[in-house]
Amino acid sequence: MGLPTKQGVQKTLSQWSTSLGLLLYSAGLIWFCLLSQDELNYETYMSENALLVGQVVEKFSDSAATAAYDGQLSSIYAKGDTSTLRQWLRSELTDIGLEVYEQNFSFTHHILHPVEEVVGNNLYAIMRSPSGGRAEAILLTVPLSTECSAAVSPCLSPTVGLLVSLMKVLRQQVYWAKDIVLLFVDSDYIGLLAWLEAYHGADTSKYLSWSEIQGRSGNIQAGLNLEFSHLDPSSVDILPEGTNGFLANLDLVNAVVRLANKHSIEPIVNNQVKTT
């Protein structure tokens, strides 16, 4: 029995082309639907290896320091004294070994009426990478405000205490490839905008002016704003949407979700609870 000729193959394909096409189309459609199942897909590919959760060993266990910091901060927040909070942060972060700086800014606009001007002072600290490259950085921010309101703005003393104790632990590690910048933002968005504009060398505008920052790191690869009202949350709400609809890097969102799941904390995105 000889091999099929070219004409024979073409004749067979032409004869069964419609049936074969329908079969392949149906198989592709069924497989596409099956990809929605967790067992058959690999979730979202994380291309930024530096943000992979599995790259490092979790060693944060300084709960005693966190509780001690929270106790000290609770009394400061109870008095509503922002200047005392700023002094406390400068002292503690300097003792840890971080570079601590401050930046002044002011904002004026008719939309502030009857307030004529918003004046603030950002405080930030830089933990240098042991590699000494200073080419890239990760930014962690937290509001620098002692106002406490259960309905509008809960006390963030647990967040501040947790970050300070976390930086104390991270300072002892040697595998960091990026600098970590810890920014305590005064006046919310206005203060953050003033710091970012100064960090990237922008010119002051008619409405917003700022002092030059004294310490800087490399390109900011990722930014994360943290706000916790207590140290043992049962869930964490992730708000990836920024100003003008800008979205956070999906790798960073996935990293937060995986960390939350690993520690039995329910991840919520945009206040939308996952239903089963």
XYZ file of C-alpha atoms in Angstrom:
276
model
C 0.000 0.000 0.000
C 1.578 3.245 -1.142
C 1.618 6.628 0.510
C -1.342 8.920 -0.224
C -0.729 11.296 -3.061
C -0.955 15.052 -2.799
C -4.132 15.045 -4.830
C -5.635 12.403 -2.530
C -4.905 14.426 0.589
C -6.386 17.555 -0.946
C -9.495 15.645 -1.993
C -9.953 14.193 1.506
C -9.508 17.579 3.185
C -11.920 19.200 0.783
C -14.481 16.481 1.429
C -14.282 16.736 5.226
C -13.285 20.408 5.587
C -16.665 21.564 6.891
C -16.946 18.812 9.491
C -13.303 19.224 10.544
C -13.696 22.988 10.871
C -16.808 22.637 13.035
C -15.069 20.046 15.203
C -11.999 22.235 15.790
C -14.153 25.318 16.400
C -16.252 23.449 18.975
C -13.145 22.068 20.695
C -11.585 25.538 20.885
C -14.789 27.078 22.260
C -15.149 24.373 24.910
C -11.503 24.756 25.962
C -11.877 28.534 26.161
C -14.829 28.102 28.528
C -12.928 25.562 30.614
C -10.081 28.045 31.120
C -12.328 29.924 33.541
C -11.848 27.057 36.007
C -9.052 27.495 38.552
C -7.824 23.955 37.945
C -7.060 24.653 34.280
C -5.394 28.058 34.368
C -2.325 29.532 35.984
C -4.038 32.707 37.206
C -2.208 35.924 36.333
C 1.410 35.742 35.313
C 3.642 37.940 37.494
C 6.387 39.434 35.370
C 8.058 41.527 38.089
C 10.217 39.022 39.945
C 11.256 41.582 42.556
C 7.671 41.695 43.829
C 7.106 37.944 44.036
C 5.992 36.979 47.517
C 7.890 33.697 47.419
C 11.243 35.354 46.817
C 11.907 36.032 50.495
C 11.448 34.211 53.766
C 8.919 35.791 56.086
C 10.670 36.787 59.288
C 8.503 39.581 60.667
C 7.681 38.497 64.190
C 8.465 41.570 66.280
C 4.967 41.759 67.735
C 6.292 43.062 71.056
C 7.800 46.144 69.403
C 4.616 46.685 67.392
C 2.493 46.593 70.541
C 4.901 48.935 72.341
C 4.854 51.416 69.465
C 1.067 51.242 69.304
C 0.833 52.043 73.004
C 3.044 55.115 72.647
C 1.242 56.291 69.536
C -2.214 55.835 71.045
C -1.468 58.511 73.640
C -0.119 60.863 70.950
C -3.177 60.349 68.755
C -5.469 60.826 71.747
C -4.012 64.324 72.211
C -4.282 65.086 68.488
C -0.760 66.518 68.468
C 0.721 66.213 64.969
C 3.955 68.004 65.876
C 4.631 65.496 68.658
C 3.924 62.656 66.244
C 6.401 64.113 63.768
C 9.087 64.404 66.451
C 8.427 60.848 67.610
C 8.737 59.507 64.070
C 11.969 61.377 63.408
C 13.503 60.054 66.619
C 12.440 56.423 66.132
C 13.340 56.220 62.442
C 16.730 57.813 63.066
C 17.448 55.302 65.832
C 16.620 52.469 63.420
C 19.249 53.794 61.017
C 17.128 55.408 58.314
C 17.769 58.725 56.611
C 15.002 61.088 57.752
C 14.015 64.300 55.951
C 11.180 66.826 55.885
C 9.600 68.853 53.094
C 7.455 71.980 53.362
C 4.716 72.876 50.888
C 1.815 75.290 50.445
C -1.309 75.276 48.289
C -3.564 78.211 47.426
C -6.684 78.164 45.242
C -10.108 79.776 45.155
C -11.731 76.374 45.717
C -10.381 76.493 49.275
C -12.637 79.439 50.193
C -13.033 80.485 52.962
C -9.604 78.941 53.699
C -6.909 80.990 51.984
C -3.977 78.583 52.095
C -3.058 75.021 53.030
C 0.412 74.722 54.539
C 1.930 71.353 55.366
C 5.086 69.454 56.162
C 5.814 65.971 54.819
C 8.171 63.643 56.638
C 9.922 60.811 54.837
C 12.631 58.263 55.540
C 14.817 56.226 53.197
C 16.141 52.747 53.875
C 19.062 52.248 51.524
C 19.519 48.935 49.758
C 22.553 46.984 51.015
C 23.623 46.589 47.378
C 24.191 50.339 47.203
C 22.756 50.692 43.701
C 20.089 53.282 44.555
C 18.626 52.835 41.065
C 15.112 51.767 42.089
C 12.824 52.257 45.065
C 9.508 51.147 46.529
C 7.327 53.827 48.128
C 5.203 53.200 51.231
C 2.903 56.029 52.319
C 0.653 56.678 55.300
C -1.309 59.849 56.173
C 0.363 62.082 58.754
C -2.765 63.010 60.649
C -3.812 62.581 64.264
C -7.490 63.282 63.623
C -9.637 60.369 64.743
C -13.246 59.837 63.752
C -14.969 56.474 63.640
C -17.178 57.562 60.745
C -14.753 59.630 58.646
C -11.122 59.027 59.609
C -10.298 56.242 62.077
C -7.080 56.456 64.085
C -4.093 55.232 62.109
C -1.785 54.704 65.073
C -1.691 50.921 64.369
C -0.509 51.631 60.818
C 2.283 53.931 61.955
C 3.415 51.542 64.688
C 3.349 48.575 62.317
C 5.397 50.381 59.664
C 8.022 51.570 62.136
C 8.443 48.078 63.591
C 8.474 46.635 60.064
C 11.245 49.008 58.997
C 13.182 47.987 62.096
C 13.082 44.369 60.906
C 13.747 45.162 57.239
C 16.779 47.238 58.184
C 18.435 44.049 59.429
C 17.984 42.165 56.133
C 20.654 42.080 53.448
C 18.831 40.846 50.341
C 16.986 44.030 49.362
C 17.657 45.091 45.773
C 15.619 48.306 46.042
C 15.568 51.227 48.433
C 12.431 51.550 50.549
C 11.017 55.060 50.966
C 8.593 55.582 53.839
C 6.522 58.744 53.367
C 4.225 60.267 55.993
C 1.932 62.534 53.997
C 0.548 65.766 55.404
C -2.750 67.110 53.972
C -3.492 63.928 52.026
C -3.416 64.302 48.222
C -1.953 67.817 48.243
C 1.034 66.745 50.314
C 1.585 63.614 48.245
C 1.460 65.608 45.009
C 3.939 68.156 46.363
C 6.377 65.418 47.366
C 6.111 63.519 44.077
C 6.518 66.679 42.013
C 9.603 67.664 44.000
C 11.004 64.128 43.836
C 10.761 64.091 40.038
C 12.244 67.568 39.666
C 9.123 69.400 38.484
C 8.772 73.180 38.664
C 6.497 74.775 41.234
C 3.144 75.964 39.912
C 0.974 79.000 40.505
C -1.072 77.194 43.124
C 1.281 74.604 44.600
C 4.783 75.342 45.845
C 7.226 73.230 47.800
C 10.734 73.110 49.169
C 13.342 70.979 47.465
C 13.757 67.528 48.930
C 17.157 66.839 50.452
C 17.278 63.068 50.138
C 16.216 60.997 47.178
C 16.474 57.472 45.847
C 16.064 55.942 42.376
C 13.045 55.451 40.138
C 9.914 54.545 42.081
C 8.843 51.126 40.793
C 5.767 50.679 42.993
C 3.806 52.645 45.565
C 1.536 51.415 48.334
C -0.594 53.499 50.692
C -1.379 51.736 53.972
C -4.217 52.575 56.357
C -5.079 50.156 59.186
C -7.304 51.085 62.096
C -6.258 48.036 64.160
C -3.439 45.493 64.198
C -5.490 42.337 63.632
C -7.755 42.963 60.626
C -10.119 40.263 59.411
C -10.138 41.735 55.908
C -8.164 44.191 53.799
C -9.772 46.477 51.230
C -7.598 47.045 48.155
C -8.254 50.261 46.227
C -6.191 49.973 43.015
C -7.795 52.908 41.213
C -5.923 56.180 41.512
C -6.374 59.733 40.303
C -8.058 60.122 36.900
C -8.717 56.394 36.703
C -5.092 55.278 36.761
C -4.767 51.663 37.890
C -2.049 50.093 39.991
C 0.319 47.474 38.602
C -1.540 44.160 38.612
C 1.543 42.376 39.952
C 1.389 44.530 43.073
C -2.329 43.871 43.548
C -1.771 40.126 43.157
C 1.073 40.252 45.673
C -1.207 41.891 48.257
C -3.985 39.365 47.557
C -1.643 36.398 47.933
C -0.181 37.768 51.148
C -3.672 38.316 52.554
C -4.771 34.793 51.630
C -1.609 33.328 53.116
C -2.379 34.947 56.469
C -6.114 34.115 56.391
C -7.142 37.722 55.783
C -10.008 38.233 53.372
C -8.953 40.410 50.398
C -11.599 42.838 49.123
C -11.225 44.965 45.994
C -13.037 48.317 45.799
C -15.324 47.402 48.714
C -16.698 44.464 46.723
C -16.873 41.313 48.811
C -16.300 38.102 46.852
C -19.427 35.964 46.720
C -19.484 32.215 46.207
